[in-house]
Amino acid sequence: MIVAIIIGCEIGFWILLALGLASRYLWHRRTLSTALLLAVPLLDVILLAAAVIDMRGGATGDVRHGLAAAYLAYSIVFGHRTIRWADATFHHRFAGGPPPWKPPAGGMARARYEWALWLRIVLAYGIACVVLLGLVWLVDDPARTEGLVAFMEGLFKIPLIAVLWPLSYTLWPRKVESASS
């Protein structure tokens, strides 16, 4: 059931986002657009409530509950940024807006950008762990929550692997071509 809710929330995210942007730029219904885009975080509340209800109902914590926590953490840390990116892209493509912002191509500016992105990944990992630890505390049954702790440990691989990008841009910065070249 949790997997179906995760999938439903992911689909719902993109549907609400697409309808929100279409309402803003194609149908010129700004109020409707705002309402649709403000509804996006409600999907996270639904997902969190479903995970809590499932665990309180006797479920054994496993990768499904871990994915729910990771999805929630991603939404908290990257959701606004994702919506802003989609808004700029949609505005450019369908409403004649300026091209969307792109990260720096190289040099130390790109390294700083990559380190900031990595710090967001670490923050998302931390939020996922807090949610999972909250579930562990709420259930208070080590036999049913050992899968959540294992998921946290496995999830640590993401920031560990992701640190390779900012390190590579710091140690081997790509040269930025000047505008006169």
JSON list of C-alpha atoms in Angstrom, two decimals:
[
{"chain": "A", "resi": 1, "resn": "MET", "atom": "CA", "xyz": [0.00, 0.00, 0.00]},
{"chain": "A", "resi": 2, "resn": "ILE", "atom": "CA", "xyz": [2.83, 2.43, 0.86]},
{"chain": "A", "resi": 3, "resn": "VAL", "atom": "CA", "xyz": [4.48, 1.87, -2.53]},
{"chain": "A", "resi": 4, "resn": "ALA", "atom": "CA", "xyz": [1.20, 2.71, -4.26]},
{"chain": "A", "resi": 5, "resn": "ILE", "atom": "CA", "xyz": [0.93, 5.92, -2.22]},
{"chain": "A", "resi": 6, "resn": "ILE", "atom": "CA", "xyz": [4.55, 6.86, -3.05]},
{"chain": "A", "resi": 7, "resn": "ILE", "atom": "CA", "xyz": [3.84, 6.30, -6.75]},
{"chain": "A", "resi": 8, "resn": "GLY", "atom": "CA", "xyz": [0.56, 8.20, -6.47]},
{"chain": "A", "resi": 9, "resn": "CYS", "atom": "CA", "xyz": [2.30, 11.13, -4.75]},
{"chain": "A", "resi": 10, "resn": "GLU", "atom": "CA", "xyz": [5.00, 11.22, -7.44]},
{"chain": "A", "resi": 11, "resn": "ILE", "atom": "CA", "xyz": [2.41, 11.18, -10.22]},
{"chain": "A", "resi": 12, "resn": "GLY", "atom": "CA", "xyz": [0.33, 13.71, -8.31]},
{"chain": "A", "resi": 13, "resn": "PHE", "atom": "CA", "xyz": [3.34, 16.00, -7.98]},
{"chain": "A", "resi": 14, "resn": "TRP", "atom": "CA", "xyz": [3.89, 16.13, -11.74]},
{"chain": "A", "resi": 15, "resn": "ILE", "atom": "CA", "xyz": [0.17, 16.45, -12.50]},
{"chain": "A", "resi": 16, "resn": "LEU", "atom": "CA", "xyz": [-0.28, 19.33, -10.03]},
{"chain": "A", "resi": 17, "resn": "LEU", "atom": "CA", "xyz": [2.89, 20.96, -11.33]},
{"chain": "A", "resi": 18, "resn": "ALA", "atom": "CA", "xyz": [1.86, 20.64, -14.99]},
{"chain": "A", "resi": 19, "resn": "LEU", "atom": "CA", "xyz": [-1.67, 21.87, -14.32]},
{"chain": "A", "resi": 20, "resn": "GLY", "atom": "CA", "xyz": [-0.36, 24.72, -12.17]},
{"chain": "A", "resi": 21, "resn": "LEU", "atom": "CA", "xyz": [2.02, 25.90, -14.88]},
{"chain": "A", "resi": 22, "resn": "ALA", "atom": "CA", "xyz": [-0.51, 25.42, -17.67]},
{"chain": "A", "resi": 23, "resn": "SER", "atom": "CA", "xyz": [-3.01, 27.43, -15.63]},
{"chain": "A", "resi": 24, "resn": "ARG", "atom": "CA", "xyz": [-0.50, 30.23, -15.23]},
{"chain": "A", "resi": 25, "resn": "TYR", "atom": "CA", "xyz": [1.00, 30.45, -18.71]},
{"chain": "A", "resi": 26, "resn": "LEU", "atom": "CA", "xyz": [-1.50, 28.91, -21.12]},
{"chain": "A", "resi": 27, "resn": "TRP", "atom": "CA", "xyz": [-4.88, 29.66, -19.55]},
{"chain": "A", "resi": 28, "resn": "HIS", "atom": "CA", "xyz": [-3.85, 32.85, -17.67]},
{"chain": "A", "resi": 29, "resn": "ARG", "atom": "CA", "xyz": [-5.60, 31.70, -14.49]},
{"chain": "A", "resi": 30, "resn": "ARG", "atom": "CA", "xyz": [-3.11, 32.91, -11.90]},
{"chain": "A", "resi": 31, "resn": "THR", "atom": "CA", "xyz": [-5.28, 32.18, -8.84]},
{"chain": "A", "resi": 32, "resn": "LEU", "atom": "CA", "xyz": [-5.92, 28.60, -9.99]},
{"chain": "A", "resi": 33, "resn": "SER", "atom": "CA", "xyz": [-2.22, 28.20, -10.71]},
{"chain": "A", "resi": 34, "resn": "THR", "atom": "CA", "xyz": [-1.27, 29.38, -7.23]},
{"chain": "A", "resi": 35, "resn": "ALA", "atom": "CA", "xyz": [-3.81, 27.05, -5.61]},
{"chain": "A", "resi": 36, "resn": "LEU", "atom": "CA", "xyz": [-2.54, 24.05, -7.60]},
{"chain": "A", "resi": 37, "resn": "LEU", "atom": "CA", "xyz": [1.10, 24.78, -6.83]},
{"chain": "A", "resi": 38, "resn": "LEU", "atom": "CA", "xyz": [0.35, 25.33, -3.13]},
{"chain": "A", "resi": 39, "resn": "ALA", "atom": "CA", "xyz": [-1.38, 21.92, -3.07]},
{"chain": "A", "resi": 40, "resn": "VAL", "atom": "CA", "xyz": [1.87, 20.15, -3.98]},
{"chain": "A", "resi": 41, "resn": "PRO", "atom": "CA", "xyz": [3.17, 19.99, -0.35]},
{"chain": "A", "resi": 42, "resn": "LEU", "atom": "CA", "xyz": [-0.08, 18.33, 0.72]},
{"chain": "A", "resi": 43, "resn": "LEU", "atom": "CA", "xyz": [1.12, 15.23, -1.09]},
{"chain": "A", "resi": 44, "resn": "ASP", "atom": "CA", "xyz": [4.01, 15.03, 1.37]},
{"chain": "A", "resi": 45, "resn": "VAL", "atom": "CA", "xyz": [1.60, 15.26, 4.30]},
{"chain": "A", "resi": 46, "resn": "ILE", "atom": "CA", "xyz": [-0.47, 12.43, 2.80]},
{"chain": "A", "resi": 47, "resn": "LEU", "atom": "CA", "xyz": [2.63, 10.27, 2.35]},
{"chain": "A", "resi": 48, "resn": "LEU", "atom": "CA", "xyz": [3.90, 10.92, 5.87]},
{"chain": "A", "resi": 49, "resn": "ALA", "atom": "CA", "xyz": [0.46, 10.19, 7.35]},
{"chain": "A", "resi": 50, "resn": "ALA", "atom": "CA", "xyz": [0.24, 6.93, 5.38]},
{"chain": "A", "resi": 51, "resn": "ALA", "atom": "CA", "xyz": [3.66, 5.78, 6.63]},
{"chain": "A", "resi": 52, "resn": "VAL", "atom": "CA", "xyz": [2.76, 6.60, 10.24]},
{"chain": "A", "resi": 53, "resn": "ILE", "atom": "CA", "xyz": [-0.63, 4.88, 9.99]},
{"chain": "A", "resi": 54, "resn": "ASP", "atom": "CA", "xyz": [0.95, 1.81, 8.40]},
{"chain": "A", "resi": 55, "resn": "MET", "atom": "CA", "xyz": [3.64, 1.54, 11.08]},
{"chain": "A", "resi": 56, "resn": "ARG", "atom": "CA", "xyz": [1.19, 2.21, 13.91]},
{"chain": "A", "resi": 57, "resn": "GLY", "atom": "CA", "xyz": [-1.06, -0.46, 12.42]},
{"chain": "A", "resi": 58, "resn": "GLY", "atom": "CA", "xyz": [1.57, -3.12, 12.97]},
{"chain": "A", "resi": 59, "resn": "ALA", "atom": "CA", "xyz": [3.63, -3.06, 9.77]},
{"chain": "A", "resi": 60, "resn": "THR", "atom": "CA", "xyz": [7.29, -3.94, 9.93]},
{"chain": "A", "resi": 61, "resn": "GLY", "atom": "CA", "xyz": [9.45, -1.08, 8.73]},
{"chain": "A", "resi": 62, "resn": "ASP", "atom": "CA", "xyz": [11.24, -1.77, 5.48]},
{"chain": "A", "resi": 63, "resn": "VAL", "atom": "CA", "xyz": [12.43, -0.13, 2.28]},
{"chain": "A", "resi": 64, "resn": "ARG", "atom": "CA", "xyz": [8.89, 1.14, 1.51]},
{"chain": "A", "resi": 65, "resn": "HIS", "atom": "CA", "xyz": [8.80, 3.26, 4.64]},
{"chain": "A", "resi": 66, "resn": "GLY", "atom": "CA", "xyz": [12.37, 4.32, 3.99]},
{"chain": "A", "resi": 67, "resn": "LEU", "atom": "CA", "xyz": [11.41, 5.46, 0.49]},
{"chain": "A", "resi": 68, "resn": "ALA", "atom": "CA", "xyz": [8.50, 7.42, 1.95]},
{"chain": "A", "resi": 69, "resn": "ALA", "atom": "CA", "xyz": [10.94, 9.24, 4.27]},
{"chain": "A", "resi": 70, "resn": "ALA", "atom": "CA", "xyz": [13.42, 9.83, 1.42]},
{"chain": "A", "resi": 71, "resn": "TYR", "atom": "CA", "xyz": [10.65, 11.17, -0.84]},
{"chain": "A", "resi": 72, "resn": "LEU", "atom": "CA", "xyz": [9.50, 13.52, 1.89]},
{"chain": "A", "resi": 73, "resn": "ALA", "atom": "CA", "xyz": [13.07, 14.73, 2.50]},
{"chain": "A", "resi": 74, "resn": "TYR", "atom": "CA", "xyz": [13.65, 15.29, -1.22]},
{"chain": "A", "resi": 75, "resn": "SER", "atom": "CA", "xyz": [10.44, 17.31, -1.44]},
{"chain": "A", "resi": 76, "resn": "ILE", "atom": "CA", "xyz": [11.36, 19.47, 1.54]},
{"chain": "A", "resi": 77, "resn": "VAL", "atom": "CA", "xyz": [14.89, 20.22, 0.32]},
{"chain": "A", "resi": 78, "resn": "PHE", "atom": "CA", "xyz": [14.52, 20.15, -3.47]},
{"chain": "A", "resi": 79, "resn": "GLY", "atom": "CA", "xyz": [10.78, 20.61, -4.07]},
{"chain": "A", "resi": 80, "resn": "HIS", "atom": "CA", "xyz": [10.79, 24.42, -4.32]},
{"chain": "A", "resi": 81, "resn": "ARG", "atom": "CA", "xyz": [13.88, 24.32, -6.49]},
{"chain": "A", "resi": 82, "resn": "THR", "atom": "CA", "xyz": [12.27, 21.73, -8.79]},
{"chain": "A", "resi": 83, "resn": "ILE", "atom": "CA", "xyz": [9.12, 23.81, -9.10]},
{"chain": "A", "resi": 84, "resn": "ARG", "atom": "CA", "xyz": [11.16, 26.95, -9.80]},
{"chain": "A", "resi": 85, "resn": "TRP", "atom": "CA", "xyz": [13.13, 25.10, -12.51]},
{"chain": "A", "resi": 86, "resn": "ALA", "atom": "CA", "xyz": [9.93, 23.75, -14.10]},
{"chain": "A", "resi": 87, "resn": "ASP", "atom": "CA", "xyz": [8.33, 27.20, -13.94]},
{"chain": "A", "resi": 88, "resn": "ALA", "atom": "CA", "xyz": [11.28, 28.88, -15.70]},
{"chain": "A", "resi": 89, "resn": "THR", "atom": "CA", "xyz": [11.46, 26.12, -18.33]},
{"chain": "A", "resi": 90, "resn": "PHE", "atom": "CA", "xyz": [7.70, 26.17, -18.97]},
{"chain": "A", "resi": 91, "resn": "HIS", "atom": "CA", "xyz": [7.66, 29.98, -19.10]},
{"chain": "A", "resi": 92, "resn": "HIS", "atom": "CA", "xyz": [10.50, 29.98, -21.63]},
{"chain": "A", "resi": 93, "resn": "ARG", "atom": "CA", "xyz": [9.10, 27.21, -23.81]},
{"chain": "A", "resi": 94, "resn": "PHE", "atom": "CA", "xyz": [5.39, 28.10, -23.85]},
{"chain": "A", "resi": 95, "resn": "ALA", "atom": "CA", "xyz": [5.16, 31.78, -22.91]},
{"chain": "A", "resi": 96, "resn": "GLY", "atom": "CA", "xyz": [8.19, 33.45, -24.46]},
{"chain": "A", "resi": 97, "resn": "GLY", "atom": "CA", "xyz": [10.02, 33.94, -21.19]},
{"chain": "A", "resi": 98, "resn": "PRO", "atom": "CA", "xyz": [13.77, 34.23, -20.87]},
{"chain": "A", "resi": 99, "resn": "PRO", "atom": "CA", "xyz": [15.88, 31.06, -21.03]},
{"chain": "A", "resi": 100, "resn": "PRO", "atom": "CA", "xyz": [16.10, 29.25, -17.69]},
{"chain": "A", "resi": 101, "resn": "TRP", "atom": "CA", "xyz": [19.11, 29.81, -15.48]},
{"chain": "A", "resi": 102, "resn": "LYS", "atom": "CA", "xyz": [21.98, 27.36, -15.94]},
{"chain": "A", "resi": 103, "resn": "PRO", "atom": "CA", "xyz": [24.69, 26.57, -13.42]},
{"chain": "A", "resi": 104, "resn": "PRO", "atom": "CA", "xyz": [28.17, 27.96, -14.04]},
{"chain": "A", "resi": 105, "resn": "ALA", "atom": "CA", "xyz": [30.02, 26.01, -16.73]},
{"chain": "A", "resi": 106, "resn": "GLY", "atom": "CA", "xyz": [33.27, 25.66, -14.83]},
{"chain": "A", "resi": 107, "resn": "GLY", "atom": "CA", "xyz": [35.86, 27.25, -12.62]},
{"chain": "A", "resi": 108, "resn": "MET", "atom": "CA", "xyz": [35.45, 27.84, -8.92]},
{"chain": "A", "resi": 109, "resn": "ALA", "atom": "CA", "xyz": [31.92, 29.15, -9.47]},
{"chain": "A", "resi": 110, "resn": "ARG", "atom": "CA", "xyz": [30.91, 25.66, -10.61]},
{"chain": "A", "resi": 111, "resn": "ALA", "atom": "CA", "xyz": [32.73, 24.09, -7.67]},
{"chain": "A", "resi": 112, "resn": "ARG", "atom": "CA", "xyz": [30.83, 26.36, -5.24]},
{"chain": "A", "resi": 113, "resn": "TYR", "atom": "CA", "xyz": [27.57, 25.46, -6.98]},
{"chain": "A", "resi": 114, "resn": "GLU", "atom": "CA", "xyz": [28.34, 21.72, -6.67]},
{"chain": "A", "resi": 115, "resn": "TRP", "atom": "CA", "xyz": [29.27, 22.05, -2.98]},
{"chain": "A", "resi": 116, "resn": "ALA", "atom": "CA", "xyz": [26.01, 23.90, -2.28]},
{"chain": "A", "resi": 117, "resn": "LEU", "atom": "CA", "xyz": [24.10, 21.15, -4.07]},
{"chain": "A", "resi": 118, "resn": "TRP", "atom": "CA", "xyz": [25.93, 18.50, -2.07]},
{"chain": "A", "resi": 119, "resn": "LEU", "atom": "CA", "xyz": [25.07, 20.28, 1.18]},
{"chain": "A", "resi": 120, "resn": "ARG", "atom": "CA", "xyz": [21.41, 20.10, 0.14]},
{"chain": "A", "resi": 121, "resn": "ILE", "atom": "CA", "xyz": [21.82, 16.36, -0.41]},
{"chain": "A", "resi": 122, "resn": "VAL", "atom": "CA", "xyz": [23.30, 16.04, 3.09]},
{"chain": "A", "resi": 123, "resn": "LEU", "atom": "CA", "xyz": [20.38, 18.06, 4.47]},
{"chain": "A", "resi": 124, "resn": "ALA", "atom": "CA", "xyz": [17.89, 15.79, 2.69]},
{"chain": "A", "resi": 125, "resn": "TYR", "atom": "CA", "xyz": [19.67, 12.76, 4.12]},
{"chain": "A", "resi": 126, "resn": "GLY", "atom": "CA", "xyz": [19.44, 14.30, 7.60]},
{"chain": "A", "resi": 127, "resn": "ILE", "atom": "CA", "xyz": [15.73, 15.00, 7.22]},
{"chain": "A", "resi": 128, "resn": "ALA", "atom": "CA", "xyz": [15.09, 11.44, 6.01]},
{"chain": "A", "resi": 129, "resn": "CYS", "atom": "CA", "xyz": [16.96, 10.13, 9.05]},
{"chain": "A", "resi": 130, "resn": "VAL", "atom": "CA", "xyz": [14.95, 12.35, 11.41]},
{"chain": "A", "resi": 131, "resn": "VAL", "atom": "CA", "xyz": [11.70, 11.06, 9.89]},
{"chain": "A", "resi": 132, "resn": "LEU", "atom": "CA", "xyz": [12.89, 7.46, 10.11]},
{"chain": "A", "resi": 133, "resn": "LEU", "atom": "CA", "xyz": [14.10, 7.91, 13.69]},
{"chain": "A", "resi": 134, "resn": "GLY", "atom": "CA", "xyz": [10.70, 9.42, 14.46]},
{"chain": "A", "resi": 135, "resn": "LEU", "atom": "CA", "xyz": [9.05, 6.28, 13.13]},
{"chain": "A", "resi": 136, "resn": "VAL", "atom": "CA", "xyz": [11.45, 4.12, 15.16]},
{"chain": "A", "resi": 137, "resn": "TRP", "atom": "CA", "xyz": [10.58, 6.09, 18.28]},
{"chain": "A", "resi": 138, "resn": "LEU", "atom": "CA", "xyz": [6.84, 6.03, 17.52]},
{"chain": "A", "resi": 139, "resn": "VAL", "atom": "CA", "xyz": [6.73, 2.27, 16.98]},
{"chain": "A", "resi": 140, "resn": "ASP", "atom": "CA", "xyz": [9.16, 1.52, 19.85]},
{"chain": "A", "resi": 141, "resn": "ASP", "atom": "CA", "xyz": [9.70, -2.09, 18.77]},
{"chain": "A", "resi": 142, "resn": "PRO", "atom": "CA", "xyz": [13.25, -2.86, 17.60]},
{"chain": "A", "resi": 143, "resn": "ALA", "atom": "CA", "xyz": [12.14, -6.04, 15.85]},
{"chain": "A", "resi": 144, "resn": "ARG", "atom": "CA", "xyz": [9.75, -4.04, 13.64]},
{"chain": "A", "resi": 145, "resn": "THR", "atom": "CA", "xyz": [12.06, -1.08, 13.03]},
{"chain": "A", "resi": 146, "resn": "GLU", "atom": "CA", "xyz": [15.45, -2.65, 12.31]},
{"chain": "A", "resi": 147, "resn": "GLY", "atom": "CA", "xyz": [14.68, -2.32, 8.58]},
{"chain": "A", "resi": 148, "resn": "LEU", "atom": "CA", "xyz": [14.33, 1.45, 9.00]},
{"chain": "A", "resi": 149, "resn": "VAL", "atom": "CA", "xyz": [17.75, 1.70, 10.65]},
{"chain": "A", "resi": 150, "resn": "ALA", "atom": "CA", "xyz": [19.24, -0.45, 7.87]},
{"chain": "A", "resi": 151, "resn": "PHE", "atom": "CA", "xyz": [17.63, 1.82, 5.27]},
{"chain": "A", "resi": 152, "resn": "MET", "atom": "CA", "xyz": [19.22, 4.87, 6.92]},
{"chain": "A", "resi": 153, "resn": "GLU", "atom": "CA", "xyz": [22.61, 3.22, 6.79]},
{"chain": "A", "resi": 154, "resn": "GLY", "atom": "CA", "xyz": [22.15, 2.31, 3.11]},
{"chain": "A", "resi": 155, "resn": "LEU", "atom": "CA", "xyz": [20.87, 5.78, 2.29]},
{"chain": "A", "resi": 156, "resn": "PHE", "atom": "CA", "xyz": [24.17, 7.20, 3.54]},
{"chain": "A", "resi": 157, "resn": "LYS", "atom": "CA", "xyz": [25.73, 6.01, 0.27]},
{"chain": "A", "resi": 158, "resn": "ILE", "atom": "CA", "xyz": [23.96, 8.83, -1.60]},
{"chain": "A", "resi": 159, "resn": "PRO", "atom": "CA", "xyz": [25.79, 11.78, 0.02]},
{"chain": "A", "resi": 160, "resn": "LEU", "atom": "CA", "xyz": [28.95, 9.68, 0.12]},
{"chain": "A", "resi": 161, "resn": "ILE", "atom": "CA", "xyz": [28.86, 9.09, -3.65]},
{"chain": "A", "resi": 162, "resn": "ALA", "atom": "CA", "xyz": [27.52, 12.57, -4.43]},
{"chain": "A", "resi": 163, "resn": "VAL", "atom": "CA", "xyz": [30.56, 14.22, -2.81]},
{"chain": "A", "resi": 164, "resn": "LEU", "atom": "CA", "xyz": [32.57, 13.03, -5.82]},
{"chain": "A", "resi": 165, "resn": "TRP", "atom": "CA", "xyz": [31.06, 15.78, -8.02]},
{"chain": "A", "resi": 166, "resn": "PRO", "atom": "CA", "xyz": [32.06, 18.80, -5.92]},
{"chain": "A", "resi": 167, "resn": "LEU", "atom": "CA", "xyz": [35.42, 17.20, -5.19]},
{"chain": "A", "resi": 168, "resn": "SER", "atom": "CA", "xyz": [36.08, 16.70, -8.90]},
{"chain": "A", "resi": 169, "resn": "TYR", "atom": "CA", "xyz": [35.09, 20.30, -9.73]},
{"chain": "A", "resi": 170, "resn": "THR", "atom": "CA", "xyz": [37.30, 21.55, -6.88]},
{"chain": "A", "resi": 171, "resn": "LEU", "atom": "CA", "xyz": [40.36, 19.43, -7.66]},
{"chain": "A", "resi": 172, "resn": "TRP", "atom": "CA", "xyz": [40.07, 19.52, -11.46]},
{"chain": "A", "resi": 173, "resn": "PRO", "atom": "CA", "xyz": [38.08, 22.65, -12.35]},
{"chain": "A", "resi": 174, "resn": "ARG", "atom": "CA", "xyz": [36.88, 22.89, -15.91]},
{"chain": "A", "resi": 175, "resn": "LYS", "atom": "CA", "xyz": [38.21, 25.99, -17.62]},
{"chain": "A", "resi": 176, "resn": "VAL", "atom": "CA", "xyz": [35.64, 28.64, -18.43]},
{"chain": "A", "resi": 177, "resn": "GLU", "atom": "CA", "xyz": [35.92, 30.00, -21.95]},
{"chain": "A", "resi": 178, "resn": "SER", "atom": "CA", "xyz": [35.81, 33.76, -22.16]},
{"chain": "A", "resi": 179, "resn": "ALA", "atom": "CA", "xyz": [33.15, 35.53, -24.21]},
{"chain": "A", "resi": 180, "resn": "SER", "atom": "CA", "xyz": [35.82, 36.93, -26.56]},
{"chain": "A", "resi": 181, "resn": "SER", "atom": "CA", "xyz": [37.05, 33.46, -27.62]}
]
